[in-house]
Coordinates of C-alpha atoms in Angstrom, one line a residue:
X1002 CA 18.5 14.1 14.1
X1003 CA 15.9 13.5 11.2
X1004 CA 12.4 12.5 12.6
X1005 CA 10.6 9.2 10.6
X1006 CA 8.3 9.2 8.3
X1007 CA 6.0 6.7 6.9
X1008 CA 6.4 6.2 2.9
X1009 CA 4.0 4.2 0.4
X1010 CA 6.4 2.0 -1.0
X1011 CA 6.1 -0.2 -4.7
X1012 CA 7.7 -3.2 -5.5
X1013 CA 8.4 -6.1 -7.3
X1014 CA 7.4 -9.5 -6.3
X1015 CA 9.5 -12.6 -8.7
X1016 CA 6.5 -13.1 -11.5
X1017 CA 6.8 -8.8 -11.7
X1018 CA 3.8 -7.9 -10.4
X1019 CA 3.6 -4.8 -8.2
X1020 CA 2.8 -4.8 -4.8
X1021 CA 2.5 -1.5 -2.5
X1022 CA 3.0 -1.5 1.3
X1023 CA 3.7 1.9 4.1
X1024 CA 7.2 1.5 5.9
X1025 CA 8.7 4.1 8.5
X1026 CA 12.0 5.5 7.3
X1027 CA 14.2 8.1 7.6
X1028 CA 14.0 8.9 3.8
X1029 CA 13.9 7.0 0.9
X1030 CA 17.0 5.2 1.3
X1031 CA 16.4 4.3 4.2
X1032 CA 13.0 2.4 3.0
X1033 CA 14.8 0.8 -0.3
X1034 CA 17.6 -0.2 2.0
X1035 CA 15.3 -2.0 4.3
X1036 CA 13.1 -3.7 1.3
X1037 CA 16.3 -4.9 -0.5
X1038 CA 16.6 -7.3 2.2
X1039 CA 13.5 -8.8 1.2
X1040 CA 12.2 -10.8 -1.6
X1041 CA 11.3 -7.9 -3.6
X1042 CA 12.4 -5.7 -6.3
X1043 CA 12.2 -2.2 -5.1
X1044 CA 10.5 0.2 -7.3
X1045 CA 9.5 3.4 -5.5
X1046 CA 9.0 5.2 -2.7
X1047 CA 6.7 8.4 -2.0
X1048 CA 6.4 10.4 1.8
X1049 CA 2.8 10.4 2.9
X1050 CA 1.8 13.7 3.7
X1051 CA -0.4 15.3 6.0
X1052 CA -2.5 16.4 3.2
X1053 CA -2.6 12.4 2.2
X1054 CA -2.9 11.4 5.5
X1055 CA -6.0 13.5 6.4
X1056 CA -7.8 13.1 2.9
X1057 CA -11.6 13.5 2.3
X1058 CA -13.2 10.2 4.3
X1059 CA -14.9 7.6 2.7
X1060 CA -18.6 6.9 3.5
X1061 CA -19.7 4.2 5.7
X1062 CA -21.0 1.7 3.0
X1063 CA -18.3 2.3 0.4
X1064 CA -15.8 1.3 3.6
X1065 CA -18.2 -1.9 4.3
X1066 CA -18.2 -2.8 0.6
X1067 CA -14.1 -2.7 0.6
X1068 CA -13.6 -4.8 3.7
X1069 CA -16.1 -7.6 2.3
X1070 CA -14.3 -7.5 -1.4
X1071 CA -11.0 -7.8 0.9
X1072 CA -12.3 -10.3 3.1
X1073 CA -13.2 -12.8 0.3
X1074 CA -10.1 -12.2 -1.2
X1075 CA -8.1 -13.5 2.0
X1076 CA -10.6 -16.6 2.4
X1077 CA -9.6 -17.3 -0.9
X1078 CA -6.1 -17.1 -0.3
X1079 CA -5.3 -14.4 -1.9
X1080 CA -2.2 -12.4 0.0
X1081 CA -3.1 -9.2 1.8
X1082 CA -1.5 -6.6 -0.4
X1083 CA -2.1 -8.2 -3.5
X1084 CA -5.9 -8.3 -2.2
X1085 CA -5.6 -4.8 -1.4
X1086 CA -3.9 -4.1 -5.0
X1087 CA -6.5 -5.5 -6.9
X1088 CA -9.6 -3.7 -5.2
X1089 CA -7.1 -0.7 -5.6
X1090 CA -7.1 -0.6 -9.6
X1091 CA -11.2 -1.8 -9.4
X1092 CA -11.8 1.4 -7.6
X1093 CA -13.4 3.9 -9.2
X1094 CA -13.9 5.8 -5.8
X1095 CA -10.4 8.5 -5.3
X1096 CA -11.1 8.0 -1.7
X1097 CA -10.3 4.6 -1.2
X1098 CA -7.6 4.8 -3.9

């Protein structure tokens, strides 16, 4: 029996702008399958690995910065991931990319 694992997941939302989320799946299939019965276009999926998982940590006041750029974004009714998106492509900082 194949053991889960958690994938970074792309889609499509109606206008065609691309949002990213993290599902557990078997494989691939498994996580298209599951967003096809969404809203979304499915785009991609990529296993996160161990080396992904236990990257290089970002400093203290980078992580404060992010998480007051995000929380703005949500006041201001901007959806989660497509908050999360957006201070994604600003970042210049690999870490928090």
């Amino acid at each position: 029996m194949s053991k889960a694992k958690f994938f970074i997941y792309r889609v499509k939302d109606e206008k065609g702008r691309d949002l990213y989320g993290v599902m557990e799946g078997l494989n691939k299939k498994d996580v298209q399958m599951a967003v096809s019965r969404t809203k979304y276009y499915f785009v991609s999926a990529t296993p996160i690995t161990k080396k992904r998982l236990f990257a290089k940590k970002v400093n203290f006041q980078t992580l404060i910065m992010f998480t007051h750029r995000l929380t703005s974004l949500i006041e201001a009714g901007v959806p989660i991931l497509t908050g999360m998106d957006i201070l994604w492509r600003q970042s210049e900082n690999r870490n928090i990319q």
